[in-house]
Structures are given as C-alpha cells and as structure tokens.
Amino acid sequence: MASESLSKQIEQELVDELRERQPGERFPSEAELVNRYKVSRVTVREALAALEHKGLIIRRQGLGTFVNHNVLQIQTRMDESIEFSELIRASGHTPSVTGTQVSTGRPEAAIAERLNLAEGDEIVTLHKVFSADDVPVIYAVNVLPLQLIAREHRDSVIRDSLKTEPIYRFLAERCGQTVAYQIADVRSLSATDGVARHLGCKAGVSVLNIEEVGYNADNDPVFYSDEYYNTDVIGFKLVRKPG
C-alpha cells in the first residue's frame, strides 16, 4: 500500500480513537504509533500532521500530544468537504435526494474556463436536491468533463451511476479521478426564482452559496460545483488558526 494512502488510513483510525478519549487526554506518541501500526515514522508523522492541521490534536513541546475535544465536537466544518448526505446526517437529520436531473452538452464559457476545456469539449451536468427530514436544504449543480467517462460505458454510467452515486465516489470508481483538493468561493446570495423553487423558499431570501472547482493530484480540474444551502437547517463552523 502506498505511503500516502496508508497514512490516510491511519489518520481515519486515529480520528475514531480520538472521539473515544477524554478531553485533554494524552495521545500515543509517534514511537508508540509506529510500534502499533508497524509502519515508518514518516507515515505516522504524516497522519499526525493531518490531524494537527485539522485542529483535532494539540502537540506540546516536551509534554506530548493531546486530544482537542473543542474541535472534535464540531459536526459540520466548512473547511472539510464531505458528501452532502453525510453532512446532513452529521447535522442530526435523515437525508434524502430528489429532483435529480442529468444532461450533456457544451459548457458556458465561464465553466469551460474553470474546467480548462478546449473548444468543442462537452460536459455532463447533474442537478440534485438534498433534503433533511424531507425539508430541502441543499441544491447542488455538479459539472464534469464528459471526456472523463469512458466512451464505451458512457450512456449507462450517466443514466444510472451518476444519478445515484456520491460525486467523489463516482469520480474515483467510474473516472479514475481522486479529488486532492478544492478551491471554493463562499458568499451569501439572494435566492433566484430557480434556486428558491428547488429549496422551497421565497425568492430573495439569503442563502449560502459555495462555488468551487475540484482538482486531482496533478492539479487538473475534474469537476465544478455550484451549491446553495438553507442555513436555517444546515449550519457550518470553521476552525481558524493564527497565521
């Protein structure tokens, strides 16, 4: 298993362990984790660095590593990107999906530029409405370059898998693309008639808009997303650190 994927696996296991520990409890040292997982110190350091970057642990020079329960208690973080259904579930609601629509065609100039598409390239556009306890809370428009989907499976994959699978899983399993990071513009907007119709609210009310592009490890754009949130139901917290 590659070092990066192994460190990610260890990171996730440690997150689960962190949730079971008491506030301020000391966490195992690098040496203890190396011995437990039978991996290199570099791999363990990568996992711990990721946890520290997310604010889940605090490392004190000469004292050790400690659990940060203030951050662990946050269920929905804006600085982390998870599937919408999991986001809704983490907020204490039952998720469901409605209003799914898929289409193919040529992109608008602005989206073509964001996805670095050449003239003549086509896209797949997916519209979904996510509900929490049957209340619409997220309206999402995802756009993928059509060329990412193998031509021989294109029709069935678009018709079936794209409609039902979470976008990250679809990109990984159907397109061979892993999203390494996303760059997002976050703003508050007045809901247009179209957005209001999907979210079941009045036009003109304030909604949270996140417009982003997802990139693979080679810095190639692999999807564009335009998302609208009803923040009366779904709220976010952001972990910030001094520069």
Short mmCIF file of the C-alpha atoms (twelve columns), coordinates in Angstrom:
data_MODEL
# 
_entry.id   MODEL 
# 
loop_
_atom_site.group_PDB 
_atom_site.id 
_atom_site.type_symbol 
_atom_site.label_atom_id 
_atom_site.label_alt_id 
_atom_site.label_comp_id 
_atom_site.label_asym_id 
_atom_site.label_seq_id 
_atom_site.Cartn_x 
_atom_site.Cartn_y 
_atom_site.Cartn_z 
_atom_site.pdbx_PDB_model_num 
ATOM 1   C CA . MET A 1   0.000   0.000  0.000   1 
ATOM 2   C CA . ALA A 2   1.354   3.466  -0.898  1 
ATOM 3   C CA . SER A 3   2.635   5.597  1.978   1 
ATOM 4   C CA . GLU A 4   0.086   8.349  1.309   1 
ATOM 5   C CA . SER A 5   -2.919  6.007  1.345   1 
ATOM 6   C CA . LEU A 6   -1.546  4.208  4.417   1 
ATOM 7   C CA . SER A 7   -1.163  7.474  6.316   1 
ATOM 8   C CA . LYS A 8   -4.739  8.387  5.343   1 
ATOM 9   C CA . GLN A 9   -5.971  5.035  6.660   1 
ATOM 10  C CA . ILE A 10  -4.108  5.548  9.932   1 
ATOM 11  C CA . GLU A 11  -5.406  9.120  10.146  1 
ATOM 12  C CA . GLN A 12  -9.016  7.908  9.915   1 
ATOM 13  C CA . GLU A 13  -8.457  5.196  12.526  1 
ATOM 14  C CA . LEU A 14  -6.944  7.781  14.854  1 
ATOM 15  C CA . VAL A 15  -9.922  10.113 14.360  1 
ATOM 16  C CA . ASP A 16  -12.208 7.303  15.520  1 
ATOM 17  C CA . GLU A 17  -9.934  6.722  18.510  1 
ATOM 18  C CA . LEU A 18  -9.857  10.435 19.346  1 
ATOM 19  C CA . ARG A 19  -13.634 10.506 19.696  1 
ATOM 20  C CA . GLU A 20  -13.452 7.863  22.436  1 
ATOM 21  C CA . ARG A 21  -10.892 9.703  24.549  1 
ATOM 22  C CA . GLN A 22  -11.482 12.241 27.300  1 
ATOM 23  C CA . PRO A 23  -10.902 15.999 26.842  1 
ATOM 24  C CA . GLY A 24  -7.239  16.853 27.262  1 
ATOM 25  C CA . GLU A 25  -6.224  13.197 27.460  1 
ATOM 26  C CA . ARG A 26  -2.703  12.437 26.310  1 
ATOM 27  C CA . PHE A 27  -2.472  10.693 22.940  1 
ATOM 28  C CA . PRO A 28  0.047   7.963  21.990  1 
ATOM 29  C CA . SER A 29  3.498   9.180  20.942  1 
ATOM 30  C CA . GLU A 30  4.989   8.779  17.468  1 
ATOM 31  C CA . ALA A 31  7.079   5.848  18.709  1 
ATOM 32  C CA . GLU A 32  4.021   4.128  20.209  1 
ATOM 33  C CA . LEU A 33  2.057   4.538  16.967  1 
ATOM 34  C CA . VAL A 34  4.979   3.280  14.866  1 
ATOM 35  C CA . ASN A 35  5.083   0.171  17.029  1 
ATOM 36  C CA . ARG A 36  1.304   -0.278 16.912  1 
ATOM 37  C CA . TYR A 37  0.911   0.013  13.140  1 
ATOM 38  C CA . LYS A 38  4.304   -1.433 12.132  1 
ATOM 39  C CA . VAL A 39  4.945   1.436  9.731   1 
ATOM 40  C CA . SER A 40  7.663   4.027  9.272   1 
ATOM 41  C CA . ARG A 41  7.923   7.130  11.441  1 
ATOM 42  C CA . VAL A 42  7.371   9.227  8.284   1 
ATOM 43  C CA . THR A 43  3.962   7.603  7.716   1 
ATOM 44  C CA . VAL A 44  2.906   8.225  11.321  1 
ATOM 45  C CA . ARG A 45  4.123   11.831 11.158  1 
ATOM 46  C CA . GLU A 46  2.019   12.401 8.017   1 
ATOM 47  C CA . ALA A 47  -1.087  11.125 9.809   1 
ATOM 48  C CA . LEU A 48  -0.423  13.202 12.930  1 
ATOM 49  C CA . ALA A 49  0.371   16.310 10.870  1 
ATOM 50  C CA . ALA A 50  -3.022  15.962 9.137   1 
ATOM 51  C CA . LEU A 51  -4.802  15.662 12.490  1 
ATOM 52  C CA . GLU A 52  -2.932  18.679 13.854  1 
ATOM 53  C CA . HIS A 53  -3.724  20.720 10.734  1 
ATOM 54  C CA . LYS A 54  -7.426  19.980 11.279  1 
ATOM 55  C CA . GLY A 55  -7.114  21.047 14.905  1 
ATOM 56  C CA . LEU A 56  -8.070  17.617 16.256  1 
ATOM 57  C CA . ILE A 57  -4.899  17.259 18.320  1 
ATOM 58  C CA . ILE A 58  -2.559  19.693 20.046  1 
ATOM 59  C CA . ARG A 59  1.144   18.896 20.254  1 
ATOM 60  C CA . ARG A 60  3.002   20.465 23.202  1 
ATOM 61  C CA . GLN A 61  6.752   20.505 23.086  1 
ATOM 62  C CA . GLY A 62  8.174   18.221 25.781  1 
ATOM 63  C CA . LEU A 63  4.746   17.165 27.036  1 
ATOM 64  C CA . GLY A 64  3.212   15.128 24.211  1 
ATOM 65  C CA . THR A 65  0.120   15.082 22.023  1 
ATOM 66  C CA . PHE A 66  -3.330  15.834 23.427  1 
ATOM 67  C CA . VAL A 67  -6.943  15.476 22.272  1 
ATOM 68  C CA . ASN A 68  -8.742  18.706 21.296  1 
ATOM 69  C CA . HIS A 69  -12.394 17.987 22.074  1 
ATOM 70  C CA . ASN A 70  -13.449 21.550 21.260  1 
ATOM 71  C CA . VAL A 71  -12.829 20.752 17.601  1 
ATOM 72  C CA . LEU A 72  -13.868 17.091 17.753  1 
ATOM 73  C CA . GLN A 73  -17.373 18.154 18.797  1 
ATOM 74  C CA . ILE A 74  -17.910 20.114 15.573  1 
ATOM 75  C CA . GLN A 75  -20.176 18.084 13.316  1 
ATOM 76  C CA . THR A 76  -20.196 20.238 10.145  1 
ATOM 77  C CA . ARG A 77  -16.981 22.040 9.230   1 
ATOM 78  C CA . MET A 78  -16.718 24.417 6.299   1 
ATOM 79  C CA . ASP A 79  -13.007 23.662 5.929   1 
ATOM 80  C CA . GLU A 80  -13.778 19.993 5.238   1 
ATOM 81  C CA . SER A 81  -15.660 18.658 2.253   1 
ATOM 82  C CA . ILE A 82  -17.852 15.599 2.754   1 
ATOM 83  C CA . GLU A 83  -20.717 14.106 0.782   1 
ATOM 84  C CA . PHE A 84  -23.966 16.010 1.215   1 
ATOM 85  C CA . SER A 85  -25.904 13.072 2.642   1 
ATOM 86  C CA . GLU A 86  -23.201 12.555 5.283   1 
ATOM 87  C CA . LEU A 87  -23.239 16.283 6.025   1 
ATOM 88  C CA . ILE A 88  -26.995 16.170 6.640   1 
ATOM 89  C CA . ARG A 89  -26.677 13.034 8.762   1 
ATOM 90  C CA . ALA A 90  -23.900 14.652 10.823  1 
ATOM 91  C CA . SER A 91  -26.274 17.569 11.466  1 
ATOM 92  C CA . GLY A 92  -28.726 15.180 13.123  1 
ATOM 93  C CA . HIS A 93  -31.180 14.750 10.245  1 
ATOM 94  C CA . THR A 94  -32.252 11.977 7.887   1 
ATOM 95  C CA . PRO A 95  -31.034 12.687 4.332   1 
ATOM 96  C CA . SER A 96  -32.872 12.051 1.059   1 
ATOM 97  C CA . VAL A 97  -32.316 13.047 -2.561  1 
ATOM 98  C CA . THR A 98  -34.890 14.391 -5.021  1 
ATOM 99  C CA . GLY A 99  -35.023 16.394 -8.226  1 
ATOM 100 C CA . THR A 100 -32.133 14.571 -9.890  1 
ATOM 101 C CA . GLN A 101 -31.536 15.637 -13.483 1 
ATOM 102 C CA . VAL A 102 -28.641 14.806 -15.816 1 
ATOM 103 C CA . SER A 103 -27.821 16.397 -19.162 1 
ATOM 104 C CA . THR A 104 -24.892 16.621 -21.580 1 
ATOM 105 C CA . GLY A 105 -23.838 19.437 -23.859 1 
ATOM 106 C CA . ARG A 106 -21.434 22.281 -24.426 1 
ATOM 107 C CA . PRO A 107 -20.418 24.379 -21.407 1 
ATOM 108 C CA . GLU A 108 -20.835 28.095 -20.919 1 
ATOM 109 C CA . ALA A 109 -17.605 29.999 -21.464 1 
ATOM 110 C CA . ALA A 110 -17.079 30.644 -17.729 1 
ATOM 111 C CA . ILE A 111 -17.398 26.958 -16.808 1 
ATOM 112 C CA . ALA A 112 -15.229 25.870 -19.753 1 
ATOM 113 C CA . GLU A 113 -12.521 28.180 -18.428 1 
ATOM 114 C CA . ARG A 114 -12.836 26.875 -14.868 1 
ATOM 115 C CA . LEU A 115 -12.521 23.267 -16.109 1 
ATOM 116 C CA . ASN A 116 -9.760  24.104 -18.598 1 
ATOM 117 C CA . LEU A 117 -11.788 22.688 -21.500 1 
ATOM 118 C CA . ALA A 118 -10.906 23.099 -25.144 1 
ATOM 119 C CA . GLU A 119 -13.330 24.335 -27.786 1 
ATOM 120 C CA . GLY A 120 -15.699 21.514 -28.692 1 
ATOM 121 C CA . ASP A 121 -15.325 19.642 -25.388 1 
ATOM 122 C CA . GLU A 122 -18.576 18.562 -23.761 1 
ATOM 123 C CA . ILE A 123 -19.735 18.340 -20.174 1 
ATOM 124 C CA . VAL A 124 -22.135 16.350 -18.013 1 
ATOM 125 C CA . THR A 125 -24.323 18.449 -15.708 1 
ATOM 126 C CA . LEU A 126 -26.001 16.931 -12.665 1 
ATOM 127 C CA . HIS A 127 -28.718 18.696 -10.648 1 
ATOM 128 C CA . LYS A 128 -29.656 17.318 -7.212  1 
ATOM 129 C CA . VAL A 129 -31.745 18.499 -4.285  1 
ATOM 130 C CA . PHE A 130 -30.800 17.119 -0.867  1 
ATOM 131 C CA . SER A 131 -33.370 17.151 1.924   1 
ATOM 132 C CA . ALA A 132 -33.075 16.866 5.694   1 
ATOM 133 C CA . ASP A 133 -36.119 15.171 7.224   1 
ATOM 134 C CA . ASP A 134 -37.900 15.867 3.912   1 
ATOM 135 C CA . VAL A 135 -37.073 19.592 4.025   1 
ATOM 136 C CA . PRO A 136 -34.979 20.758 1.014   1 
ATOM 137 C CA . VAL A 137 -31.687 22.137 2.337   1 
ATOM 138 C CA . ILE A 138 -29.073 21.840 -0.438  1 
ATOM 139 C CA . TYR A 139 -29.427 22.453 -4.160  1 
ATOM 140 C CA . ALA A 140 -26.282 21.353 -5.995  1 
ATOM 141 C CA . VAL A 141 -25.193 21.593 -9.613  1 
ATOM 142 C CA . ASN A 142 -22.152 19.447 -10.451 1 
ATOM 143 C CA . VAL A 143 -20.386 19.651 -13.801 1 
ATOM 144 C CA . LEU A 144 -17.866 17.079 -15.083 1 
ATOM 145 C CA . PRO A 145 -15.884 16.985 -18.316 1 
ATOM 146 C CA . LEU A 146 -17.561 14.319 -20.460 1 
ATOM 147 C CA . GLN A 147 -14.134 13.048 -21.568 1 
ATOM 148 C CA . LEU A 148 -13.515 11.685 -18.046 1 
ATOM 149 C CA . ILE A 149 -16.124 8.964  -18.619 1 
ATOM 150 C CA . ALA A 150 -15.073 6.054  -20.838 1 
ATOM 151 C CA . ARG A 151 -16.981 6.246  -24.118 1 
ATOM 152 C CA . GLU A 152 -17.994 2.565  -24.169 1 
ATOM 153 C CA . HIS A 153 -19.783 2.878  -20.810 1 
ATOM 154 C CA . ARG A 154 -20.881 6.492  -21.113 1 
ATOM 155 C CA . ASP A 155 -24.639 6.098  -21.626 1 
ATOM 156 C CA . SER A 156 -25.247 3.574  -18.851 1 
ATOM 157 C CA . VAL A 157 -22.889 5.287  -16.400 1 
ATOM 158 C CA . ILE A 158 -24.534 8.672  -16.920 1 
ATOM 159 C CA . ARG A 159 -28.035 7.217  -16.756 1 
ATOM 160 C CA . ASP A 160 -27.506 5.085  -13.669 1 
ATOM 161 C CA . SER A 161 -24.320 5.618  -11.641 1 
ATOM 162 C CA . LEU A 162 -24.038 9.397  -11.869 1 
ATOM 163 C CA . LYS A 163 -27.584 9.841  -10.620 1 
ATOM 164 C CA . THR A 164 -27.182 7.587  -7.603  1 
ATOM 165 C CA . GLU A 165 -23.519 7.655  -6.517  1 
ATOM 166 C CA . PRO A 166 -21.908 10.451 -4.469  1 
ATOM 167 C CA . ILE A 167 -19.760 12.622 -6.718  1 
ATOM 168 C CA . TYR A 168 -16.416 11.728 -5.074  1 
ATOM 169 C CA . ARG A 169 -17.113 8.001  -5.368  1 
ATOM 170 C CA . PHE A 170 -18.291 8.419  -8.962  1 
ATOM 171 C CA . LEU A 171 -15.117 10.253 -9.923  1 
ATOM 172 C CA . ALA A 172 -12.913 7.656  -8.206  1 
ATOM 173 C CA . GLU A 173 -14.674 4.484  -9.365  1 
ATOM 174 C CA . ARG A 174 -16.046 5.492  -12.771 1 
ATOM 175 C CA . CYS A 175 -13.493 8.044  -13.925 1 
ATOM 176 C CA . GLY A 176 -10.278 7.026  -12.132 1 
ATOM 177 C CA . GLN A 177 -10.009 10.503 -10.621 1 
ATOM 178 C CA . THR A 178 -9.332  11.208 -6.958  1 
ATOM 179 C CA . VAL A 179 -10.110 14.729 -5.755  1 
ATOM 180 C CA . ALA A 180 -6.998  16.018 -3.986  1 
ATOM 181 C CA . TYR A 181 -8.335  19.451 -3.069  1 
ATOM 182 C CA . GLN A 182 -10.977 22.038 -3.910  1 
ATOM 183 C CA . ILE A 183 -10.850 25.812 -4.263  1 
ATOM 184 C CA . ALA A 184 -14.108 27.463 -3.257  1 
ATOM 185 C CA . ASP A 185 -15.712 30.877 -3.377  1 
ATOM 186 C CA . VAL A 186 -18.094 31.302 -0.421  1 
ATOM 187 C CA . ARG A 187 -20.724 34.016 -0.393  1 
ATOM 188 C CA . SER A 188 -24.216 34.925 0.772   1 
ATOM 189 C CA . LEU A 189 -26.663 35.430 -2.098  1 
ATOM 190 C CA . SER A 190 -30.299 36.285 -2.565  1 
ATOM 191 C CA . ALA A 191 -32.100 33.203 -3.876  1 
ATOM 192 C CA . THR A 192 -33.135 33.490 -7.510  1 
ATOM 193 C CA . ASP A 193 -36.504 32.144 -8.623  1 
ATOM 194 C CA . GLY A 194 -34.832 28.894 -9.741  1 
ATOM 195 C CA . VAL A 195 -32.878 28.367 -6.526  1 
ATOM 196 C CA . ALA A 196 -35.935 29.269 -4.437  1 
ATOM 197 C CA . ARG A 197 -38.017 26.714 -6.316  1 
ATOM 198 C CA . HIS A 198 -35.512 23.947 -5.600  1 
ATOM 199 C CA . LEU A 199 -35.086 24.879 -1.928  1 
ATOM 200 C CA . GLY A 200 -38.778 25.529 -1.327  1 
ATOM 201 C CA . CYS A 201 -38.147 29.059 -0.086  1 
ATOM 202 C CA . LYS A 202 -39.106 32.554 -1.214  1 
ATOM 203 C CA . ALA A 203 -37.099 34.287 -3.915  1 
ATOM 204 C CA . GLY A 204 -34.843 36.923 -2.464  1 
ATOM 205 C CA . VAL A 205 -34.134 35.226 0.863   1 
ATOM 206 C CA . SER A 206 -30.474 34.875 1.839   1 
ATOM 207 C CA . VAL A 207 -28.809 31.529 1.061   1 
ATOM 208 C CA . LEU A 208 -25.223 30.332 1.395   1 
ATOM 209 C CA . ASN A 209 -23.539 29.775 -1.966  1 
ATOM 210 C CA . ILE A 210 -20.361 27.720 -2.417  1 
ATOM 211 C CA . GLU A 211 -18.918 27.715 -5.929  1 
ATOM 212 C CA . GLU A 212 -15.880 25.502 -6.291  1 
ATOM 213 C CA . VAL A 213 -13.587 23.532 -8.545  1 
ATOM 214 C CA . GLY A 214 -12.132 20.164 -7.538  1 
ATOM 215 C CA . TYR A 215 -8.623  19.199 -8.659  1 
ATOM 216 C CA . ASN A 216 -6.717  15.928 -8.828  1 
ATOM 217 C CA . ALA A 217 -3.148  15.441 -7.588  1 
ATOM 218 C CA . ASP A 218 -1.822  16.699 -10.948 1 
ATOM 219 C CA . ASN A 219 -3.688  19.998 -10.449 1 
ATOM 220 C CA . ASP A 220 -6.093  19.195 -13.272 1 
ATOM 221 C CA . PRO A 221 -9.702  20.342 -12.700 1 
ATOM 222 C CA . VAL A 222 -12.067 17.357 -12.590 1 
ATOM 223 C CA . PHE A 223 -15.360 18.901 -11.503 1 
ATOM 224 C CA . TYR A 224 -17.145 22.206 -10.996 1 
ATOM 225 C CA . SER A 225 -19.862 22.654 -8.390  1 
ATOM 226 C CA . ASP A 226 -22.381 25.390 -7.629  1 
ATOM 227 C CA . GLU A 227 -24.137 24.745 -4.289  1 
ATOM 228 C CA . TYR A 228 -26.879 26.562 -2.392  1 
ATOM 229 C CA . TYR A 229 -27.628 25.911 1.297   1 
ATOM 230 C CA . ASN A 230 -30.602 26.653 3.520   1 
ATOM 231 C CA . THR A 231 -28.638 27.692 6.613   1 
ATOM 232 C CA . ASP A 232 -31.752 27.658 8.793   1 
ATOM 233 C CA . VAL A 233 -31.277 23.875 8.829   1 
ATOM 234 C CA . ILE A 234 -27.641 23.255 7.830   1 
ATOM 235 C CA . GLY A 235 -25.014 25.401 9.536   1 
ATOM 236 C CA . PHE A 236 -21.214 25.330 9.415   1 
ATOM 237 C CA . LYS A 237 -18.311 26.086 11.704  1 
ATOM 238 C CA . LEU A 238 -14.812 26.954 10.600  1 
ATOM 239 C CA . VAL A 239 -11.632 26.153 12.500  1 
ATOM 240 C CA . ARG A 240 -9.254  29.102 12.110  1 
ATOM 241 C CA . LYS A 241 -5.663  29.429 13.273  1 
ATOM 242 C CA . PRO A 242 -3.406  32.476 13.543  1 
ATOM 243 C CA . GLY A 243 -1.098  32.838 10.574  1 
# 
